[in-house]
Coordinates of C-alpha atoms in Angstrom, one line a residue:
X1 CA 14.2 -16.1 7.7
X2 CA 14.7 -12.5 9.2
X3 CA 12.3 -11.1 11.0
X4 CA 10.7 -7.8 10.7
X5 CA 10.1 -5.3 14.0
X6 CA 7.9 -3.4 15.4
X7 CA 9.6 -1.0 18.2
X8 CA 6.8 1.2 19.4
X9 CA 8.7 2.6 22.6
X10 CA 8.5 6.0 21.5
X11 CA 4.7 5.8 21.7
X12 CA 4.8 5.4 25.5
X13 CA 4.8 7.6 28.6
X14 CA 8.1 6.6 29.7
X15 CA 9.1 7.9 27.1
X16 CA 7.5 11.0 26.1
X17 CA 5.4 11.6 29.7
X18 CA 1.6 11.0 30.6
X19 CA -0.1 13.9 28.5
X20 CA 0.9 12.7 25.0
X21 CA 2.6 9.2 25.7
X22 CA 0.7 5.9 26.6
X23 CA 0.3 5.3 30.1
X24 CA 1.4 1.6 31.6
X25 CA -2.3 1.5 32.3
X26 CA -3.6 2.1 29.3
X27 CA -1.2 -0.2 27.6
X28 CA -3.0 -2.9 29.4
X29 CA -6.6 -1.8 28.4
X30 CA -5.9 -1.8 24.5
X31 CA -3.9 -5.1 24.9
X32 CA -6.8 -6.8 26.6
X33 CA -9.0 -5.0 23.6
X34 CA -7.2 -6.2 21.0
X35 CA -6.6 -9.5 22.2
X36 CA -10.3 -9.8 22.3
X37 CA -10.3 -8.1 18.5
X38 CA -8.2 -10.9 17.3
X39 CA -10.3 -13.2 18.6
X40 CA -13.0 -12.0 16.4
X41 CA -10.7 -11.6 13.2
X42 CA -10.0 -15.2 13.8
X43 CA -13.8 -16.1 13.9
X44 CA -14.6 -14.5 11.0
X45 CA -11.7 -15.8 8.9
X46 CA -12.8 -19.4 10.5
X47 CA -16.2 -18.6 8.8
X48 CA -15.1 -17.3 5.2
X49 CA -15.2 -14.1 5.7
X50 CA -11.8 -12.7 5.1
X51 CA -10.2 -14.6 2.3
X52 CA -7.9 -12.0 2.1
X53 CA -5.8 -13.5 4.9
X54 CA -5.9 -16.8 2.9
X55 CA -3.8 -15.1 0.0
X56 CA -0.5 -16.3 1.0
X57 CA -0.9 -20.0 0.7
X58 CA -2.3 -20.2 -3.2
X59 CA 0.8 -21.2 -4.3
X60 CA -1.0 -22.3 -7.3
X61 CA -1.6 -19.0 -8.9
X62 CA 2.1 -18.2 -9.4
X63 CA 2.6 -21.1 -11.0
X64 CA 0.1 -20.6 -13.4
X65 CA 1.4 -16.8 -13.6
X66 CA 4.9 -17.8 -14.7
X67 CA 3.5 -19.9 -17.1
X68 CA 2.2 -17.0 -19.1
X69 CA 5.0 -15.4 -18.4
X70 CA 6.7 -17.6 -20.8
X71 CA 4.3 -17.2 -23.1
X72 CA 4.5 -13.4 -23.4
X73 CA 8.7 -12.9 -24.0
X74 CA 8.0 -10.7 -26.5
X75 CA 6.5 -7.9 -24.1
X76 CA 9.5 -5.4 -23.1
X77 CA 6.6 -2.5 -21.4
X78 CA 4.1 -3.8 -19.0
X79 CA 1.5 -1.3 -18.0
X80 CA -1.3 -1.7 -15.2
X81 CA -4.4 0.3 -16.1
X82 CA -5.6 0.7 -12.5
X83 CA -6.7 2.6 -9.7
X84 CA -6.4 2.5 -5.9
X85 CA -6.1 -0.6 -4.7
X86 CA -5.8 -2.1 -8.1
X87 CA -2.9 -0.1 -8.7
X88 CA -0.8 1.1 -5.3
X89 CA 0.7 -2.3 -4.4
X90 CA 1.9 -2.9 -7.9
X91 CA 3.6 0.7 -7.9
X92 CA 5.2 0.3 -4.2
X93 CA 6.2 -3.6 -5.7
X94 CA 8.3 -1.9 -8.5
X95 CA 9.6 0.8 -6.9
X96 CA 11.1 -1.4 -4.5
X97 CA 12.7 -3.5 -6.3
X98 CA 13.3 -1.4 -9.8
X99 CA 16.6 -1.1 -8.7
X100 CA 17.4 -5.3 -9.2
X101 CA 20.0 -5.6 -12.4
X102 CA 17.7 -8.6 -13.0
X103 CA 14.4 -6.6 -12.8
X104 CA 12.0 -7.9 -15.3
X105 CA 14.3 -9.2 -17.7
X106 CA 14.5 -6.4 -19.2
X107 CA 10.7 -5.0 -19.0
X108 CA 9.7 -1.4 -18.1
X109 CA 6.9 -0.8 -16.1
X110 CA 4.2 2.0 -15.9
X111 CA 0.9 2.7 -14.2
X112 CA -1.5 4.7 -15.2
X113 CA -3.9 5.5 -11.9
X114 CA -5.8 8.6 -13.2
X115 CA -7.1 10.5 -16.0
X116 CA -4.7 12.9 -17.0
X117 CA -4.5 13.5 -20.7
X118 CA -1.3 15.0 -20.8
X119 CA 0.5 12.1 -19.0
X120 CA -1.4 9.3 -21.4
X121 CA -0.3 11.2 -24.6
X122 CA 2.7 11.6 -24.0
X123 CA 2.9 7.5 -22.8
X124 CA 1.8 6.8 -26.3
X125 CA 3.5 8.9 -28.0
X126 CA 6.8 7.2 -27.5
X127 CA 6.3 3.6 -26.6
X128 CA 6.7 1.1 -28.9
X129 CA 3.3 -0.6 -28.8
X130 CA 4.3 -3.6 -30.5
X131 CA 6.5 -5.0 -27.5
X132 CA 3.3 -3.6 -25.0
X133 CA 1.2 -5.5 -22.6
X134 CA -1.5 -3.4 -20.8
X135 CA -3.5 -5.5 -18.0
X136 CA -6.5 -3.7 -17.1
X137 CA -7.5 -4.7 -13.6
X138 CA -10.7 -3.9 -12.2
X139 CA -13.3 -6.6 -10.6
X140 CA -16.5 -4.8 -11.4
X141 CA -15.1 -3.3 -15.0
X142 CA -17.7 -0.3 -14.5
X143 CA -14.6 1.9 -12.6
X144 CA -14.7 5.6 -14.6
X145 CA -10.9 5.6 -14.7
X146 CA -10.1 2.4 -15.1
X147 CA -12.7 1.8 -18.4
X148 CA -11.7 5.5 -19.7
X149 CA -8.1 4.7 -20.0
X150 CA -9.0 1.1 -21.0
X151 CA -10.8 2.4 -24.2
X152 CA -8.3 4.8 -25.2
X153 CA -6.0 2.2 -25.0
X154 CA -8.4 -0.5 -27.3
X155 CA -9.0 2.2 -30.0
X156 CA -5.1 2.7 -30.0
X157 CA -4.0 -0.9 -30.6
X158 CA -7.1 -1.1 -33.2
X159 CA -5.9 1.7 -34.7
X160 CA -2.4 0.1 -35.0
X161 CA -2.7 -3.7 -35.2
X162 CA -6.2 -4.5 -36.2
X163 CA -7.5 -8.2 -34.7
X164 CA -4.8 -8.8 -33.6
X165 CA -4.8 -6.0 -30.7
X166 CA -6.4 -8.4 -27.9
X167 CA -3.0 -10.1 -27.9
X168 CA -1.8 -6.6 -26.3
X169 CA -4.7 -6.9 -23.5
X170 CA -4.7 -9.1 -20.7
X171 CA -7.7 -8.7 -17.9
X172 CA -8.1 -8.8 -14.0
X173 CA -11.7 -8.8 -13.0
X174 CA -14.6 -11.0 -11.3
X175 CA -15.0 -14.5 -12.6
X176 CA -18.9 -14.2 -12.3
X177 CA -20.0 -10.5 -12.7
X178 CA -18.5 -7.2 -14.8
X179 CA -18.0 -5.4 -17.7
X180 CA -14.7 -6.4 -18.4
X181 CA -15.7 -10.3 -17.7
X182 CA -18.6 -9.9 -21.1
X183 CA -15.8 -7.8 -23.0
X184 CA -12.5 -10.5 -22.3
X185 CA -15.8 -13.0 -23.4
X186 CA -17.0 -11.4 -26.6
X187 CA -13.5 -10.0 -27.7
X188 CA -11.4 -13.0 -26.6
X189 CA -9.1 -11.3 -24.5
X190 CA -7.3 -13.1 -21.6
X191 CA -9.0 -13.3 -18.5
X192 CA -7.5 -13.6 -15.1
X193 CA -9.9 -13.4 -11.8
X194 CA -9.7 -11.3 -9.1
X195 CA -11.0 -12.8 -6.3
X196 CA -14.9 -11.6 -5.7
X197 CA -14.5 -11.1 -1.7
X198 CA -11.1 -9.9 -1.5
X199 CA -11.4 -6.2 -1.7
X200 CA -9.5 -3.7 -3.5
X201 CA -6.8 -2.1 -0.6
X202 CA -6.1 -6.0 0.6
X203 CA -5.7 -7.6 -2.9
X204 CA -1.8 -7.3 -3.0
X205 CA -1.2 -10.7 -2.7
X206 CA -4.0 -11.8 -4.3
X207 CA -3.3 -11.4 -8.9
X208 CA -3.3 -8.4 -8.6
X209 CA -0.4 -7.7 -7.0
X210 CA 1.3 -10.8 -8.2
X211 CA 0.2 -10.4 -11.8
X212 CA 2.8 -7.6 -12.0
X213 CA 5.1 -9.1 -9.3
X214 CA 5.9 -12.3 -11.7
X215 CA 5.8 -10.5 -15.1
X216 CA 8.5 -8.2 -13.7
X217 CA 10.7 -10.1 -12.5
X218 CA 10.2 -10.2 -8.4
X219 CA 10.4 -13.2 -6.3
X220 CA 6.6 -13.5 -5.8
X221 CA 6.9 -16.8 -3.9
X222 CA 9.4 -15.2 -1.3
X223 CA 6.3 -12.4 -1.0
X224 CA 3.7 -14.9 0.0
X225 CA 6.5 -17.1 2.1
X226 CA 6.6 -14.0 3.8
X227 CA 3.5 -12.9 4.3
X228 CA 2.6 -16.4 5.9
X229 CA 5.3 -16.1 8.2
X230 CA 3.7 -12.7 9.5
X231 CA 0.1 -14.8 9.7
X232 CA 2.2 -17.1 12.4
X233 CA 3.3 -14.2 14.4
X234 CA 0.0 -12.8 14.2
X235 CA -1.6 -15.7 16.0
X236 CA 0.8 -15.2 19.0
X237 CA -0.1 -13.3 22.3
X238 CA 0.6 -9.8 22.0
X239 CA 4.1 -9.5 22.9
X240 CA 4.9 -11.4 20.4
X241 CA 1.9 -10.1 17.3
X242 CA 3.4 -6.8 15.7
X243 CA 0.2 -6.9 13.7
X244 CA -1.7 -6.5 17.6
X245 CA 1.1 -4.3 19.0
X246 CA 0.6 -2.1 15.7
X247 CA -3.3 -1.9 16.0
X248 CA -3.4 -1.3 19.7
X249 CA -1.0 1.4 19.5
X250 CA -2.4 3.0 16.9
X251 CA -6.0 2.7 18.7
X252 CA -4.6 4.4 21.9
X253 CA -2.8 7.1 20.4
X254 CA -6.4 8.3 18.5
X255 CA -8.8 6.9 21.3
X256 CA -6.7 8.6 24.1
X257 CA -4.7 10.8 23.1
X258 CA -6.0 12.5 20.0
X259 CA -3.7 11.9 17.4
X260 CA -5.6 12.4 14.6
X261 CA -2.4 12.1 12.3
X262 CA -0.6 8.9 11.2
X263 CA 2.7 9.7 9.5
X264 CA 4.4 7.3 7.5
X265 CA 8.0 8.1 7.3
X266 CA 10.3 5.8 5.5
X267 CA 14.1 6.1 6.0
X268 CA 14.8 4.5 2.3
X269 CA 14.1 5.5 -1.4
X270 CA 13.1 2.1 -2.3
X271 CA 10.5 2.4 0.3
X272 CA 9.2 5.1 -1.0
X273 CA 5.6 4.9 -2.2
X274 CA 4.6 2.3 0.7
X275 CA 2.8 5.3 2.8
X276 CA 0.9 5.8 -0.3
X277 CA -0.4 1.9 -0.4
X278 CA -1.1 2.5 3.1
X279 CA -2.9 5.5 3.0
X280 CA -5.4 3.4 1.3
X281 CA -5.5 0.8 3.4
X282 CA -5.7 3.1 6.5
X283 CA -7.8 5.2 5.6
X284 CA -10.7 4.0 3.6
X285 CA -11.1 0.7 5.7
X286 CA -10.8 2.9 9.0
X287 CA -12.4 6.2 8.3
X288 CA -16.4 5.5 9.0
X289 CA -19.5 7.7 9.6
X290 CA -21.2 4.6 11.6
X291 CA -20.5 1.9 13.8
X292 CA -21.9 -1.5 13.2
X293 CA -25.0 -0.9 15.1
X294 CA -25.4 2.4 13.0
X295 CA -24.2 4.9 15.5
X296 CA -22.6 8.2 13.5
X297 CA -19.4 8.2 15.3
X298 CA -17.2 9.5 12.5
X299 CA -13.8 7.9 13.3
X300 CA -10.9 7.4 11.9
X301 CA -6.7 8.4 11.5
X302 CA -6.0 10.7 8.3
X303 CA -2.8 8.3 7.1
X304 CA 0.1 10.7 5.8
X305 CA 3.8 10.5 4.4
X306 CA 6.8 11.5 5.0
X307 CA 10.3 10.8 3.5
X308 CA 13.5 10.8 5.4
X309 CA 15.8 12.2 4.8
X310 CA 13.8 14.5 2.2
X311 CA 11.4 15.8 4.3
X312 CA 13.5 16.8 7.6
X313 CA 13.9 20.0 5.5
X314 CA 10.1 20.4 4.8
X315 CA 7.8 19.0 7.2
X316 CA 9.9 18.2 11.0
X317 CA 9.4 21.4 11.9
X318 CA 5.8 21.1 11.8
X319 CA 6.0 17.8 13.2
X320 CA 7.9 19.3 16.4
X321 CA 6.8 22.8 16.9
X322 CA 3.4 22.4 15.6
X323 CA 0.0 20.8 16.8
X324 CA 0.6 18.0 18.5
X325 CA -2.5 16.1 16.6
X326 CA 0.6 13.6 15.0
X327 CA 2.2 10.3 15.6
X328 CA 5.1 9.0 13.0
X329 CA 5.5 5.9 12.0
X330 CA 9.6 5.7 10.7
X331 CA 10.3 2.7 8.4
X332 CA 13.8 1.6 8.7
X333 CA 16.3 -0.6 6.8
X334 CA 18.9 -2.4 8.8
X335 CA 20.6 -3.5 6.4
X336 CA 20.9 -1.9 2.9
X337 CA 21.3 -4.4 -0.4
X338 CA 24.9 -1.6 -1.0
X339 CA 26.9 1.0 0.1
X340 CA 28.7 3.7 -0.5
X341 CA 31.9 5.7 1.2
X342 CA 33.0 8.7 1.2
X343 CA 37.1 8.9 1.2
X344 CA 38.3 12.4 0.4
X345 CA 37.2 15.8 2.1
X346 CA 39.0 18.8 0.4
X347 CA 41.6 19.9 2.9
X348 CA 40.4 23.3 2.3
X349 CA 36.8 22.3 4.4
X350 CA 38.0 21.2 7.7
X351 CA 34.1 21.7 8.8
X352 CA 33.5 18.7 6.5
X353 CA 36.1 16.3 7.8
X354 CA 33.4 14.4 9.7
X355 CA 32.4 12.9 6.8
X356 CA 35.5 11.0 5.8
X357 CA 34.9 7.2 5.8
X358 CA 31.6 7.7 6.5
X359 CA 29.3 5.9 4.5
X360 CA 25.9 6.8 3.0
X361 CA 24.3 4.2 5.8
X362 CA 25.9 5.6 8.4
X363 CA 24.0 8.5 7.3
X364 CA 20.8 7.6 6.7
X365 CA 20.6 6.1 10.5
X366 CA 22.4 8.9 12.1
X367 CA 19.5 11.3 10.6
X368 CA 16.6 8.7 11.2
X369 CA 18.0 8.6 15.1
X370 CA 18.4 11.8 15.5
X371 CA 15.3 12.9 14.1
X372 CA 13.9 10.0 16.1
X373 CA 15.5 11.8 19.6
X374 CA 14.3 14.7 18.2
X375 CA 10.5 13.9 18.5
X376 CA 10.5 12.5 21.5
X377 CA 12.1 15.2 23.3
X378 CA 9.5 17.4 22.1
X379 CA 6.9 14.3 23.4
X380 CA 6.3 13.8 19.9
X381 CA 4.9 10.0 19.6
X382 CA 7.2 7.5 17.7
X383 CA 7.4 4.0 16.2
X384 CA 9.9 2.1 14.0
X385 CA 9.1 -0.8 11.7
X386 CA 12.4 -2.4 11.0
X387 CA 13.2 -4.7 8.0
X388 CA 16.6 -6.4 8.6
X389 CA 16.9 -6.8 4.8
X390 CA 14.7 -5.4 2.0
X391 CA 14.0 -8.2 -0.2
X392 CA 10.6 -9.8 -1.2
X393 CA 10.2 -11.9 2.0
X394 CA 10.6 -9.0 4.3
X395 CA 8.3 -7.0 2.0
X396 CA 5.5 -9.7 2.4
X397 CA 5.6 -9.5 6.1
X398 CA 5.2 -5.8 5.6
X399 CA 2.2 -6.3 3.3
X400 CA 0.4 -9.1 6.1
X401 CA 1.4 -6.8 9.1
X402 CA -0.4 -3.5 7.9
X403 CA -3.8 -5.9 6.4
X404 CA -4.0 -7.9 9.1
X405 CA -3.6 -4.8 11.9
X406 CA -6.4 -3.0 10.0
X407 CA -8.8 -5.7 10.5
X408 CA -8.2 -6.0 14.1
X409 CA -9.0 -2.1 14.1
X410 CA -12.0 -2.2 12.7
X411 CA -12.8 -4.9 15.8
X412 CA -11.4 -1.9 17.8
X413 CA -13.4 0.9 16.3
X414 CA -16.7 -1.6 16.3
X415 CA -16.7 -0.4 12.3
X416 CA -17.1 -2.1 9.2
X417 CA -13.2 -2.2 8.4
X418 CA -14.3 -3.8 4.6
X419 CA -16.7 -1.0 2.8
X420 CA -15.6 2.4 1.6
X421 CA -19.9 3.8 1.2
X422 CA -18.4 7.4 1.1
X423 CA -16.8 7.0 -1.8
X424 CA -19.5 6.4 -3.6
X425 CA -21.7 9.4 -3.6
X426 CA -18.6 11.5 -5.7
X427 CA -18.5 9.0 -8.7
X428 CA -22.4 9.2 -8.6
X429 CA -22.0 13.1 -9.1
X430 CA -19.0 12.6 -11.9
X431 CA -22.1 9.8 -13.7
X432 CA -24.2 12.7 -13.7
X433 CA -22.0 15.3 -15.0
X434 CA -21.0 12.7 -18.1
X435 CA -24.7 11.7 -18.7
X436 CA -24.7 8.3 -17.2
X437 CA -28.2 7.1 -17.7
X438 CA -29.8 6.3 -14.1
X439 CA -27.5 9.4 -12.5
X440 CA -30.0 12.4 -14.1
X441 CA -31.4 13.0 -10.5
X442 CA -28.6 14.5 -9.3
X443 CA -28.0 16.9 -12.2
X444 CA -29.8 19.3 -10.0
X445 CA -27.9 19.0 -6.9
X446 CA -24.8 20.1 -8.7
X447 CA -26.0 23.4 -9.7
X448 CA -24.7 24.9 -7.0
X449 CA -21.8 23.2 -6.6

């Protein structure tokens, strides 16, 4: 098994000086700190309360996943009717591995994460709804965008196949409470349960990632394999736990040196929407009002992405000449799963000649290096997660790395790195506005909005 790695050189002050790197000093303050932090991650996960770190050893679910699979050969669309973390790790999944010959046997994939009209009518007005399987995932049921597009969808396949439209629904929600649990009961639609304390953003390996995972094809097994292997390394002292390394970093370059920034920047299409998984993660189990003894402290990273080598054209200049409020994270592929060569330069562009037997991975690392080089010089702060390989197995240590560094930040912060209470207050506004009984208080409060 290849091992990811976590290279954050570029974060420290030999490399980038005093002001904006990390100091040998400091180093050895947030190691002691997060030593300490994953010594309380592994108390709480002794006592129940993380079940999200758990995820990668239920073998058991994929088995009973593939088994339906079987069932359902007749489905050539799959669609996930979703929304953050019910929807961003099945998106990053199949974008990074859409590119397989084998990929689903033959199934397309889509997921619809919003309310847009325009994008659902135009879904249904091409795709062939007899070969579609929508799975509606949502553990309380009661999410606005999740039960809007859900109902649509219902009064569609009504419209079209009668009774017989539950066989084109399948359901991921709470085994005990929610609205989709009394529907899936009364309806007879197929139930599968999302985990009650395993919360949205750290649910990728639990069915709702793997729900989509199996039914398209992916190794899911390799994923969890993967993932466990990063739960080993992330018992290990901290030269050895990217997951610490990652957290402590991260910690320093906010607590110390004000980088209020996070930028994601992978170095690979197929990597492509993991920033956007992460910026969930990041941000919503990091950015708090309070600290666990009630404290406003208002902390927290704003979690960003970047795509090389897309965005050396858009945003490096920002990220060199501008404020210095930013640290990038580069995500880089050893090892891509192809290549390609270039063998003939017109004689007529000398200036080109460079390029002849270069090939396109030769590239890609010459730009992420020298972009890379680039920051530093201008004591821009740096890291480099590196995947030797980009299959399923790498991915999963990805997955575990990021989840299990954001709990040992919210040890760091002293916040509640589980509950996202400023979210709430918007979709109590957007009740009002749609006449939600029990949400008429606040009608007046959006007056003047």
């Amino acid at each position: 098994m290849q091992d990811i790695l976590f290279d954050f050189s570029g974060m420290l002050a030999k490399a980038i000086g005093d002001e904006h790197g990390v100091t040998a000093d400091e180093l050895k303050v947030v190691e002691k700190l997060v030593t300490q932090a994953n010594i309380q991650v592994s108390e709480a996960r002794k006592a129940g309360k993380l079940h999200f770190l758990e995820l990668p050893y239920d073998g058991e679910l994929i088995d009973e996943l593939e088994a339906f699979r079987e069932e359902m050969k007749w489905v050539k669309t799959f669609v996930v009717l979703g929304i953050g973390g019910s929807a961003l790790g099945a998106i990053a999944l199949h974008h990074s591995f859409a590119h397989l010959p084998a990929m689903g046997n033959g199934v397309s994939f889509h997921c619809f994460d919003n309310v847009d009209p325009e994008e659902l009518a135009a879904f249904f007005h091409t795709v062939d709804l007899s070969t579609t399987l929508f799975n509606v995932v949502s553990k309380s049921g009661s999410t606005m965008e999740t039960a809007a597009g859900f109902l649509y969808t219902r009064q569609e396949l009504k419209k079209r196949f009668g009774a017989d439209y539950t066989r084109h629904l399948v359901f991921t929600t709470s085994q005990t409470t929610g609205l989709l649990k009394d529907v899936g009961s009364s309806e007879h639609i197929r139930l599968f349960i999302h985990p009650d304390d395993v919360g949205g953003r750290f649910s990728i390996l639990s069915i709702v990632g793997l729900f989509p995972a199996v039914f398209l094809g992916l190794d899911a097994r390799a994923l969890l394999t993967g993932a466990a292997r990063m739960d080993e390394r992330c018992q290990l002292l901290f030269v050895a736990n990217p997951a610490a390394q990652f957290a402590a970093l991260q910690y320093a370059s906010y607590a110390l040196k004000q980088k209020n920034v996070v930028v994601m920047m992978p170095y690979s299409y197929r990597l492509k929407r993991w920033p956007e998984w992460f910026k969930q993660l990041w941000g919503e189990s990091l950015g708090k009002r309070d600290d666990r003894q009630g404290k406003e402290v208002r902390v927290g990273q704003t979690p960003t992405e970047s795509l090389g080598t897309t965005d050396q054209h858009s945003q490096i200049q920002l990220f060199n000449f501008g404020p210095r409020d930013k640290n990038i994270v580069f995500l880089e592929v050893e090892e891509f799963s192809c290549d390609l060569t270039i063998s003939d330069v017109p004689e007529s562009v000398p200036e080109l000649g460079y390029l002849k037997g270069t090939s396109f991975a030769q590239l890609m690392a010459a730009e992420e290096q020298g972009t890379r080089t680039a920051l530093r010089e201008n004591q821009v702060e740096t890291s480099r997660i590196v995947f030797p390989v980009l299959d399923e197995n790498v991915v999963g240590q990805f997955i575990y790395l990021m989840e299990y560094a954001a709990a040992l930040s919210g040890e760091l912060y002293d916040i509640n790195a589980f509950d996202q209470p400023g979210v709430e207050l918007g979709k109590d506004y957007a009740y009002a506005l749609l006449g939600r009984s029990g949400y008429e208080h606040l009608k007046d409060r959006l007056q003047d909005a």
